[in-house]
Coordinates of C-alpha atoms (C1' of nucleotides) in Angstrom, one line a residue:
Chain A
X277 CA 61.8 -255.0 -45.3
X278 CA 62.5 -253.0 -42.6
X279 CA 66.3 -252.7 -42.2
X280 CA 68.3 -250.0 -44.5
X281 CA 71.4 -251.6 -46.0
X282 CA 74.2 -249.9 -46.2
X283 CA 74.4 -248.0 -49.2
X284 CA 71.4 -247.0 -50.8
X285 CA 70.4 -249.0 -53.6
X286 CA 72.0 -248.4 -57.1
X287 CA 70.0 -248.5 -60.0
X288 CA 70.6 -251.9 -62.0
X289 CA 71.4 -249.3 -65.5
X290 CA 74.1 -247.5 -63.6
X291 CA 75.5 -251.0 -62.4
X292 CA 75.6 -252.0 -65.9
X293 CA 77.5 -249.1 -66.7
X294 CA 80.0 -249.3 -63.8
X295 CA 81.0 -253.0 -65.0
X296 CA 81.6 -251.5 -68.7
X297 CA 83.4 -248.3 -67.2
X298 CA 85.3 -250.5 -64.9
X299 CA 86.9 -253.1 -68.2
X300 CA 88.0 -249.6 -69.9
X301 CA 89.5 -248.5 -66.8
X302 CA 91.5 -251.6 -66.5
X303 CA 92.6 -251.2 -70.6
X304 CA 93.5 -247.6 -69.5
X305 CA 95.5 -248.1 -66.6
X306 CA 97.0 -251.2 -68.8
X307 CA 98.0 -248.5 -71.8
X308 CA 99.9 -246.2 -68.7
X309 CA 96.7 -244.1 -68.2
X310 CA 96.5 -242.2 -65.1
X311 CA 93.8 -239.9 -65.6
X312 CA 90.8 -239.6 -67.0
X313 CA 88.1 -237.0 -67.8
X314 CA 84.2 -237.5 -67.9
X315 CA 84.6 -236.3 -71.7
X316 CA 87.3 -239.1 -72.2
X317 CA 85.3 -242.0 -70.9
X318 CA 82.4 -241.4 -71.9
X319 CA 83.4 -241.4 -75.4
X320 CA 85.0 -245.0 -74.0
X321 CA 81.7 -245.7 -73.5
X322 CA 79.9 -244.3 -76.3
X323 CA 78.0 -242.1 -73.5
X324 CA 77.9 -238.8 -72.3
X325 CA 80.0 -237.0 -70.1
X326 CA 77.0 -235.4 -68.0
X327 CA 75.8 -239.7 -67.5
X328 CA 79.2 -240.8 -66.4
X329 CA 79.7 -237.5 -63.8
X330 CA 75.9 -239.0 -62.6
X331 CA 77.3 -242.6 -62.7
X332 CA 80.3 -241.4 -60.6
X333 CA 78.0 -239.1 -58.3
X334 CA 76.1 -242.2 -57.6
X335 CA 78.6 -244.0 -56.1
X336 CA 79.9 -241.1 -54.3
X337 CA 83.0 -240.9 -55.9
X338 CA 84.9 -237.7 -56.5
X339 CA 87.5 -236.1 -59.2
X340 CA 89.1 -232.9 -59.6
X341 CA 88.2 -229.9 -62.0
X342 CA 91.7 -229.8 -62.8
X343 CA 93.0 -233.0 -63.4
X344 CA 89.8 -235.0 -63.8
X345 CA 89.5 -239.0 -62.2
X346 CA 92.3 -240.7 -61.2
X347 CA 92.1 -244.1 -62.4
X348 CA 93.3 -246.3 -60.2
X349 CA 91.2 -244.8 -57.2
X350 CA 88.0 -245.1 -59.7
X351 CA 88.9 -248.3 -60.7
X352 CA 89.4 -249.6 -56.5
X353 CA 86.5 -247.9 -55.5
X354 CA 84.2 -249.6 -58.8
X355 CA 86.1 -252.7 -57.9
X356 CA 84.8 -252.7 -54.5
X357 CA 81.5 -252.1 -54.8
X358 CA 80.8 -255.0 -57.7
X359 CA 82.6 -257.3 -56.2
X360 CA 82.0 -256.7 -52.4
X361 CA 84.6 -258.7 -49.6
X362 CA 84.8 -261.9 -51.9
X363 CA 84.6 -263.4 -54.9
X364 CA 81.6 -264.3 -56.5
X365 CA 81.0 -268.4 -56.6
X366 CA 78.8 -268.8 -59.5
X367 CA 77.2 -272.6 -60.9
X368 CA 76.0 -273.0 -64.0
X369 CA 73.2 -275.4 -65.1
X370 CA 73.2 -276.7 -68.3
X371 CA 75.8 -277.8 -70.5
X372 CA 74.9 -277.7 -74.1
X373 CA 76.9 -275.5 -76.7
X374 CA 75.7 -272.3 -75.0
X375 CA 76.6 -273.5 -71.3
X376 CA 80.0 -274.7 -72.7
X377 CA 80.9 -270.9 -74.8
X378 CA 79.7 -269.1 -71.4
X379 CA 82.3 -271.1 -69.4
X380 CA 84.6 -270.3 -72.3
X381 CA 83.9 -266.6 -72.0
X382 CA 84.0 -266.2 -68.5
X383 CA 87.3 -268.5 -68.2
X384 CA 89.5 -267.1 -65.7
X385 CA 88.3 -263.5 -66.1
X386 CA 87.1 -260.7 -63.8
X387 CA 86.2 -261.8 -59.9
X388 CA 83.6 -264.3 -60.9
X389 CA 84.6 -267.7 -60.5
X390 CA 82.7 -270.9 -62.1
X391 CA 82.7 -273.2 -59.0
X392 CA 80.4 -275.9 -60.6
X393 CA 78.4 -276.9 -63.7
X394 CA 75.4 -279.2 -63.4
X395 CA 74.0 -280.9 -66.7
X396 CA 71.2 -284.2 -66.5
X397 CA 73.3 -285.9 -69.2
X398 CA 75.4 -288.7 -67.7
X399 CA 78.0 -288.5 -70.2
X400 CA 78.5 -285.1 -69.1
X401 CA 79.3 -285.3 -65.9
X402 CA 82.3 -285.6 -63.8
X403 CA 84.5 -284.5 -66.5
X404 CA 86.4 -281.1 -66.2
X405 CA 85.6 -278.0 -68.6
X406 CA 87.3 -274.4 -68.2
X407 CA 88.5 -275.2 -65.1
X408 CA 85.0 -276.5 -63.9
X409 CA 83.7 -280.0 -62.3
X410 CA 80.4 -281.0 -63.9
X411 CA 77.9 -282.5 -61.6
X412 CA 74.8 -284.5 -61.6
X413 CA 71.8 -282.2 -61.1
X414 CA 71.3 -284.6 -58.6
X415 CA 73.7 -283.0 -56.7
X416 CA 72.7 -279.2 -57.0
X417 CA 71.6 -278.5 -53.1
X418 CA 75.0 -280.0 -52.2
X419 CA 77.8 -278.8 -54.0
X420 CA 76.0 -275.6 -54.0
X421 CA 75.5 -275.7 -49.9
X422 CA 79.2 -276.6 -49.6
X423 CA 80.8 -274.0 -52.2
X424 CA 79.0 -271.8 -50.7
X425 CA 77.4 -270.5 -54.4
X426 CA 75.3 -267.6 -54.3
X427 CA 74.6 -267.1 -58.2
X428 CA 73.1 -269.1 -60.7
X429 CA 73.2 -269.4 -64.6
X430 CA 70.5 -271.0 -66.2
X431 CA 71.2 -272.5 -69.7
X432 CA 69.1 -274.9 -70.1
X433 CA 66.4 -275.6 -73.1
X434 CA 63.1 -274.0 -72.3
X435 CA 60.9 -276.3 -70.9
X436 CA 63.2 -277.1 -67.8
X437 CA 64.5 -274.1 -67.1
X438 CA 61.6 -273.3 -64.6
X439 CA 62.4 -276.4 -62.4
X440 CA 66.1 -275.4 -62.6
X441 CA 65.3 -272.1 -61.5
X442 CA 63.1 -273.6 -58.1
X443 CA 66.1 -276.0 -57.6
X444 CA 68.5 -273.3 -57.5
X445 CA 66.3 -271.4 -55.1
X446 CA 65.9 -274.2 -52.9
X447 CA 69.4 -274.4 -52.7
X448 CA 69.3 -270.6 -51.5
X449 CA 71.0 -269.0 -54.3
X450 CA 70.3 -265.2 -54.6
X451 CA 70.6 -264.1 -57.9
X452 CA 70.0 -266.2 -61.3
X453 CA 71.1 -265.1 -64.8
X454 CA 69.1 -266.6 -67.5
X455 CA 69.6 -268.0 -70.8
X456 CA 66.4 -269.9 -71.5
X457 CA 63.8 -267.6 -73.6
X458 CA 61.3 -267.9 -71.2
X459 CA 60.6 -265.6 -67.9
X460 CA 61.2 -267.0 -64.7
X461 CA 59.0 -267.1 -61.1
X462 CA 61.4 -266.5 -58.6
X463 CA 60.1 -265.4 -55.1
X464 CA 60.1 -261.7 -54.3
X465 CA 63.7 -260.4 -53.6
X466 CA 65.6 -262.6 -55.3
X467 CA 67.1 -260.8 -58.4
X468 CA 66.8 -262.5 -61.6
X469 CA 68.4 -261.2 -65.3
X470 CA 67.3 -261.9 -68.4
X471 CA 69.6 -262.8 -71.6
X472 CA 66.9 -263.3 -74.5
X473 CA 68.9 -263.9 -77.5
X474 CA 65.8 -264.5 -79.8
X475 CA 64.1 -260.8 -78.3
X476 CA 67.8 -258.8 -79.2
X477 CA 68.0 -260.5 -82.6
X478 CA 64.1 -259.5 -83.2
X479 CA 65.4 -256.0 -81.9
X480 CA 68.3 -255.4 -84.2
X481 CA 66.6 -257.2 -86.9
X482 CA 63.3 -254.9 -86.7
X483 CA 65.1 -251.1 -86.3
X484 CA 67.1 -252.7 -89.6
X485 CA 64.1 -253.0 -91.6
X486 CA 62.5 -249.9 -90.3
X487 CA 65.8 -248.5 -92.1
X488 CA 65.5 -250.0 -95.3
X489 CA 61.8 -249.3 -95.5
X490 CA 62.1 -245.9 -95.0
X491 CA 65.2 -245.6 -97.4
X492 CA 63.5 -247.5 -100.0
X493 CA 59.9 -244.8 -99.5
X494 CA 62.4 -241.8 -99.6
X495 CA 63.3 -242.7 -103.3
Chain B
X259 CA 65.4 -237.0 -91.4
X260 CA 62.1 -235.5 -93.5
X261 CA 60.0 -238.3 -94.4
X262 CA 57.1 -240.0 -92.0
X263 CA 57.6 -243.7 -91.3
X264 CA 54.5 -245.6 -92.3
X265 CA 54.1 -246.5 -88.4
X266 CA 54.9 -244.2 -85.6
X267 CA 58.2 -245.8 -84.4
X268 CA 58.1 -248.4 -81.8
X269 CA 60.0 -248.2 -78.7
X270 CA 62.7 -250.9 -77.7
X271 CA 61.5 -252.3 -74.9
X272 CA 58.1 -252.7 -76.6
X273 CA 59.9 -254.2 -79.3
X274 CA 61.6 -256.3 -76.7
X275 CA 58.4 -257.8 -74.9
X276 CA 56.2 -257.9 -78.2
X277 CA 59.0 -260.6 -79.5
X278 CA 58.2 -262.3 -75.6
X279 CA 54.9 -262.3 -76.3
X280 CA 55.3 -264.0 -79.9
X281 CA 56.6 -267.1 -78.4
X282 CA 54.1 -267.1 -75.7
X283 CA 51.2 -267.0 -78.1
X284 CA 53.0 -269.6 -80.1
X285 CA 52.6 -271.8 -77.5
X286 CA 49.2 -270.9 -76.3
X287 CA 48.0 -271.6 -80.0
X288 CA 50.2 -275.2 -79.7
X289 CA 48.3 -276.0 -76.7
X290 CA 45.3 -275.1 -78.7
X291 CA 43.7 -272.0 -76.6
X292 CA 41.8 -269.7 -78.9
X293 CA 41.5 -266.7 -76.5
X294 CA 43.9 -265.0 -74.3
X295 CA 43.1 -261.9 -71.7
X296 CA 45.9 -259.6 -70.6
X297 CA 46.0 -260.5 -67.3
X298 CA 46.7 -264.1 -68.0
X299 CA 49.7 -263.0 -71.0
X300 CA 50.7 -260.9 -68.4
X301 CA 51.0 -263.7 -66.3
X302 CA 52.9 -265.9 -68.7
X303 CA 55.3 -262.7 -69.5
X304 CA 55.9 -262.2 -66.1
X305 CA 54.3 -258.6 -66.4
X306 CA 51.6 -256.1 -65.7
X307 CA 47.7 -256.6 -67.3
X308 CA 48.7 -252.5 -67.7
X309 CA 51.7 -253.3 -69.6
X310 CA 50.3 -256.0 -71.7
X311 CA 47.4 -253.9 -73.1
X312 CA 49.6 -250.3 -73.3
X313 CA 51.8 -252.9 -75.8
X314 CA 49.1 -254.0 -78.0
X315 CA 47.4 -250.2 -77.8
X316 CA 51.3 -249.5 -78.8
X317 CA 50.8 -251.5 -82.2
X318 CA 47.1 -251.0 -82.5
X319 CA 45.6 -254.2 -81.8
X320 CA 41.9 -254.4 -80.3
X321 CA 40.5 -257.1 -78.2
X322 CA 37.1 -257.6 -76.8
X323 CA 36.2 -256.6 -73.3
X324 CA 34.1 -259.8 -73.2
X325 CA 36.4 -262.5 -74.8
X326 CA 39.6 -260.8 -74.5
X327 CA 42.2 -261.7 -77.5
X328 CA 42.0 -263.8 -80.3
X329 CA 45.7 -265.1 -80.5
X330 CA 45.8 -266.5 -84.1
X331 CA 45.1 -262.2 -85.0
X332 CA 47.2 -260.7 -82.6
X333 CA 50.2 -263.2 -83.4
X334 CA 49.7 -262.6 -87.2
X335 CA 50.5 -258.9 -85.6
X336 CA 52.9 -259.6 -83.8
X337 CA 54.6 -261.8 -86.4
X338 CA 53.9 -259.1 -89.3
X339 CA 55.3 -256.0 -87.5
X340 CA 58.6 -257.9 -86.6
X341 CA 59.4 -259.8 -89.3
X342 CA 58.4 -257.5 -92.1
X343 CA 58.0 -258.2 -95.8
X344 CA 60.5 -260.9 -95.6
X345 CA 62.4 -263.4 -93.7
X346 CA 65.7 -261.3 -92.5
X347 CA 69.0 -262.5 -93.3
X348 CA 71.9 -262.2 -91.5
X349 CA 75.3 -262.9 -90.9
X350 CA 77.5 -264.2 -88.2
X351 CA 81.2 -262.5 -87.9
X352 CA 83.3 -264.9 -85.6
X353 CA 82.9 -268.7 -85.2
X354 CA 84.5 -269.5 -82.4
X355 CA 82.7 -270.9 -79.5
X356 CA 80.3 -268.2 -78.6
X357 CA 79.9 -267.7 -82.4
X358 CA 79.0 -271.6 -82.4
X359 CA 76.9 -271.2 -79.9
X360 CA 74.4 -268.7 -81.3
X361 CA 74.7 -270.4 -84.5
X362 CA 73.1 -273.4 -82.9
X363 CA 70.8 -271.4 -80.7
X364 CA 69.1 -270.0 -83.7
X365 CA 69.4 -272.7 -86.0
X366 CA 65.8 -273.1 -88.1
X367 CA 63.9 -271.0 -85.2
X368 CA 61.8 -268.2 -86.2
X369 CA 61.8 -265.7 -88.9
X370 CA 65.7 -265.4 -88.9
X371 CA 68.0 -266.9 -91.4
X372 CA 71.4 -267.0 -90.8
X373 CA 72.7 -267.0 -94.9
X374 CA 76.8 -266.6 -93.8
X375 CA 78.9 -266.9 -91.3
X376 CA 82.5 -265.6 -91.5
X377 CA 86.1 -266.6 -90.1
X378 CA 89.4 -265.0 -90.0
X379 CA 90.7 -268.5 -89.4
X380 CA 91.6 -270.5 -92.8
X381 CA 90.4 -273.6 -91.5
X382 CA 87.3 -273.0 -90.1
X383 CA 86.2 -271.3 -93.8
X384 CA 84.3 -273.9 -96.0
X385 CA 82.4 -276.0 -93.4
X386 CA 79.0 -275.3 -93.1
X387 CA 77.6 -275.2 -89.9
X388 CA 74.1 -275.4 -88.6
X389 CA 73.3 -275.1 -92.4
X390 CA 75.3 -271.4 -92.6
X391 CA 78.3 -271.4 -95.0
X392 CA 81.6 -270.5 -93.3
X393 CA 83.5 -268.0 -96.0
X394 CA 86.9 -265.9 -95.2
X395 CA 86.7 -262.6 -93.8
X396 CA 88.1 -261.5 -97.0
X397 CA 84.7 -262.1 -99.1
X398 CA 82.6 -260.0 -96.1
X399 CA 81.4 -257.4 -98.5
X400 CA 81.0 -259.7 -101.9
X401 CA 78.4 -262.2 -100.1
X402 CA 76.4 -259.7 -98.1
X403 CA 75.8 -258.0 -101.4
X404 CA 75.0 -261.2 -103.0
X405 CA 72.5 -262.6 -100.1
X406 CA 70.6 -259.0 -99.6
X407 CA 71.9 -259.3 -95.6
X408 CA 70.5 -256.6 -93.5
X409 CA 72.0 -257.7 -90.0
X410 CA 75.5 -258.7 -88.8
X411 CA 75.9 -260.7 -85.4
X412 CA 79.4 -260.4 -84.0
X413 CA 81.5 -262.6 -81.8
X414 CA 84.5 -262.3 -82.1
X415 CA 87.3 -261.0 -79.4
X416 CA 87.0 -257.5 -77.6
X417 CA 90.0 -256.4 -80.0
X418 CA 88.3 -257.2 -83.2
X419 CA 85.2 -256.3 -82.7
X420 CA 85.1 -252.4 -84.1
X421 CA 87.4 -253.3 -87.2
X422 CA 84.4 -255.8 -88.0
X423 CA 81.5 -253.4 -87.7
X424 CA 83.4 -250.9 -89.7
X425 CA 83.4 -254.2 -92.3
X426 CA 79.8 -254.7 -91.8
X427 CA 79.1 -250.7 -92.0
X428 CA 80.7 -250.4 -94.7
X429 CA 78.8 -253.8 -96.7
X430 CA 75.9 -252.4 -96.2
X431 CA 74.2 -253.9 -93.1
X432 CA 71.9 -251.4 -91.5
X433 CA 71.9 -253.7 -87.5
X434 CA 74.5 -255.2 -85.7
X435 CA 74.0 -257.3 -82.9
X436 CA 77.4 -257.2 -81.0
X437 CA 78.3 -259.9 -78.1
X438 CA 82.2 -258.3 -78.3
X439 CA 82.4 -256.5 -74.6
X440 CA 83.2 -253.0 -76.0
X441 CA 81.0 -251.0 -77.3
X442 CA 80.9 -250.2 -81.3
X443 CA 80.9 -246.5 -82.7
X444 CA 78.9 -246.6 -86.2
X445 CA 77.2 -243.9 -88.2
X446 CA 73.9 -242.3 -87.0
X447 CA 71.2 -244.3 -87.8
X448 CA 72.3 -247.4 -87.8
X449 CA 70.9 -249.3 -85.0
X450 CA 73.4 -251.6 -82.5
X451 CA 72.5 -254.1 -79.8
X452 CA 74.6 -255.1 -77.2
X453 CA 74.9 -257.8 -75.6
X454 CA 77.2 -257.7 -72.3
X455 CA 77.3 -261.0 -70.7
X456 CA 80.2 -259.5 -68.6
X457 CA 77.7 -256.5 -67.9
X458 CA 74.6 -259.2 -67.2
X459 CA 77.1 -261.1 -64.6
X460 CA 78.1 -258.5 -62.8
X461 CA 74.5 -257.4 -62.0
X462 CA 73.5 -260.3 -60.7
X463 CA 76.4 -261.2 -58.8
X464 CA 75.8 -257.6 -57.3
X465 CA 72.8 -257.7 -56.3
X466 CA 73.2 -261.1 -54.8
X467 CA 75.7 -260.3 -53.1
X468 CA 73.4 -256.6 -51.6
X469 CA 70.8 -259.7 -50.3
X470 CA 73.3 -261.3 -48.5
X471 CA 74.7 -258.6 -46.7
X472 CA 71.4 -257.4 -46.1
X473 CA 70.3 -260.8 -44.4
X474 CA 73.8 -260.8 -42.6
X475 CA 73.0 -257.4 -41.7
X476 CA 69.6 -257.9 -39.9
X477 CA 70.7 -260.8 -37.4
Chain C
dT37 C1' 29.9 -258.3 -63.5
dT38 C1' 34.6 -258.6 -66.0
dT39 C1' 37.7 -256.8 -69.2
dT40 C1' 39.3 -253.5 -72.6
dG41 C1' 41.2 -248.8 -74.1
dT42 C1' 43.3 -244.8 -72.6
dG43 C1' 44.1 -240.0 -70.4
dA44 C1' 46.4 -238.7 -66.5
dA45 C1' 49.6 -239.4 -62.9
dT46 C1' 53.7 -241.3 -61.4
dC47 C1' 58.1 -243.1 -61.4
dG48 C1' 62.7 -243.4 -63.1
dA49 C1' 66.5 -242.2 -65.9
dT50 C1' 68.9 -238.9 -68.6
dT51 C1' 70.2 -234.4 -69.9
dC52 C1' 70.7 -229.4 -69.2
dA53 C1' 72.8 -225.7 -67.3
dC54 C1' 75.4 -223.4 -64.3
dA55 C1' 77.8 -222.4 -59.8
dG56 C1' 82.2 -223.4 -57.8
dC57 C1' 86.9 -224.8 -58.1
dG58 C1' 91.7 -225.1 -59.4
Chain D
dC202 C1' 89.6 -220.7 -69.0
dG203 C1' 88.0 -226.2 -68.8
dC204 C1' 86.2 -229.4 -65.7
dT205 C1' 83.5 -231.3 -61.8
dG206 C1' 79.3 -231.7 -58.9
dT207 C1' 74.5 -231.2 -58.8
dG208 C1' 69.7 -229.0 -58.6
dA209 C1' 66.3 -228.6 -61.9
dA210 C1' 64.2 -229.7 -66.2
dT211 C1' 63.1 -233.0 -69.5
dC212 C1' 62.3 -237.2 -71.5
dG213 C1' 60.5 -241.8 -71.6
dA214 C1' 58.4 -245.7 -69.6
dT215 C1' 55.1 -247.7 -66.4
dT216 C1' 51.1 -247.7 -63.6
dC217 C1' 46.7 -245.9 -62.1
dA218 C1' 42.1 -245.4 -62.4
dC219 C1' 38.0 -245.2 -64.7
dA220 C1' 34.7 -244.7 -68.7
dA221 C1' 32.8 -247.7 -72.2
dA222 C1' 31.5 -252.3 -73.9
dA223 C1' 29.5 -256.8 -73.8

DNA sequence: TTTTGTGAATCGATTCACAGCG
DNA sequence: CGCTGTGAATCGATTCACAAAA
């Protein structure tokens, strides 16, 4: 409560944006890139100049009116700040179709690393998927005490993934990304995202109406 | 750009919670409670009394200061406003194991139908999955047309994914929900979802990691 | 009482607009 | 010049606080 960490704390929007800024950095710099104007990535982006200058401001990070950002520099200094000293140990919870095509996606990318799985299913346990040991939930405090996990990803159907979420904190995880479509009671502190694939398809699938309705009254 | 759209236009995070809030009061209604007040859907939505009743002041609903909400109206709402006239149909571009995945996550849930899915791969093309017909990318524009889709999901790889919304753009869809980690340039108007699981990952680890330091940080 | 409906205040995020620099 | 860095303005979303209703 009391103490003042470090730096002061970035908004969870620009954080976003830094992960997406930091994958076309990396294509950039891949392509031979070695500089970079505002103009130039935000377009990247499909942003604005004047939000990636505030982006960059935010994380105290400097170009020159000549030459713009130098990419490498930009990409260290976004590097370092999403993915502090270490990597990120991660378990996930929940091996259905979706847990399986998450540890597909994530596979050996970026500087998160899957160091467990967890499923109830005994049939799905102790085999090896993506690189990654399934467990017994049985086993959650442990495996999570001794690698040391500090993030958890919850896909699990609704109804359980409440009591995965209180396992996970009890096993002093700090962060959980969710899958279930429900909202989850974490104690205060802990930081907790939401992926609601039902709410973005009832998103998308309302603005597209909106559209047809208001072509079909303009006729 | 002229005409008035019957309702005032809805924000997206509104949007957002109101589709939360439909599967909350589906369950309420399961469990056979008549009555809801905004404190307790708050509750349930993880959210504010304030921001329960600014939603439903948003779409015009009316409780009862004595008896609070009748959920069999407000879902009827709910469920009208987000699923207009019609069931929406959509399509799935990629069906690989993310694409799978949300195949099987949506499979007979809600007012979504998923009418195609569509493969670049020759021997994925045929099958039918979860009930959705597999075609080649070839025939994108052909069965859109034919099944009156409004919405394309895409899953497919980072490299892909703007050739395929140009498809989709171009067949007509007027919403794309995109799970590709780039994001998509289309025409004005047209209304695109992202969802960044790289984005969502990074987040959390991030601010997981900001609690550990700060613990560290206070001994 | 308790709870709704809502104008007003607040908070946060984005955009503007321009000084300063190379 | 064209670009960055940034204070100020704007825009949007959330929360407050209280009158009205039952």
């Amino acid at each position: 409560m009391s103490n003042k960490p470090t730096a002061a704390a970035i908004p969870g929007n620009t954080i976003g944006r830094l992960s997406l800024y930091r994958r076309l950095l990396q294509e950039l710099l891949a392509q031979g890139t070695r500089q970079v104007y505002s103009h130039q990535l935000a377009r990247l982006a499909v942003s604005t100049p004047s939000q990636v200058r505030r982006d960059l401001m935010t994380i105290g990070f400097s170009g020159s009116p000549r030459r713009g950002y130098t990419i490498s520099e930009l990409l260290a200094n976004i590097e370092g700040l999403l993915a502090r000293s270490i990597e990120t140990s991660v378990a996930l919870v929940g091996v259905g179709n979706l847990g399986r095509a998450i540890l597909a996606y994530y596979a050996n990318r970026q500087p998160v690393r899957f160091a467990a799985a967890f499923d109830r299913a005994p049939e799905k346990t102790g085999r090896i998927l993506h690189g990654c040991r399934c467990y017994p939930v049985s086993e959650m405090a442990e495996v999570i005490a001794r690698e040391q996990i500090h993030v958890g990803v919850i896909a699990v159907p609704a109804a359980e993934a409440q009591g995965v979420a209180d396992q996970l904190v009890l096993a002093g995880v700090r962060g959980i990304l969710n899958f279930a479509p429900v909202r989850l009671h974490v104690p205060a502190g802990l930081y907790v995202e939401h992926v609601d694939l039902m709410m973005a398809l009832d998103k998308v699938a309302y603005y597209a109406h909106q559209q047809v309705e208001q072509q079909d009254s303009s006729r």
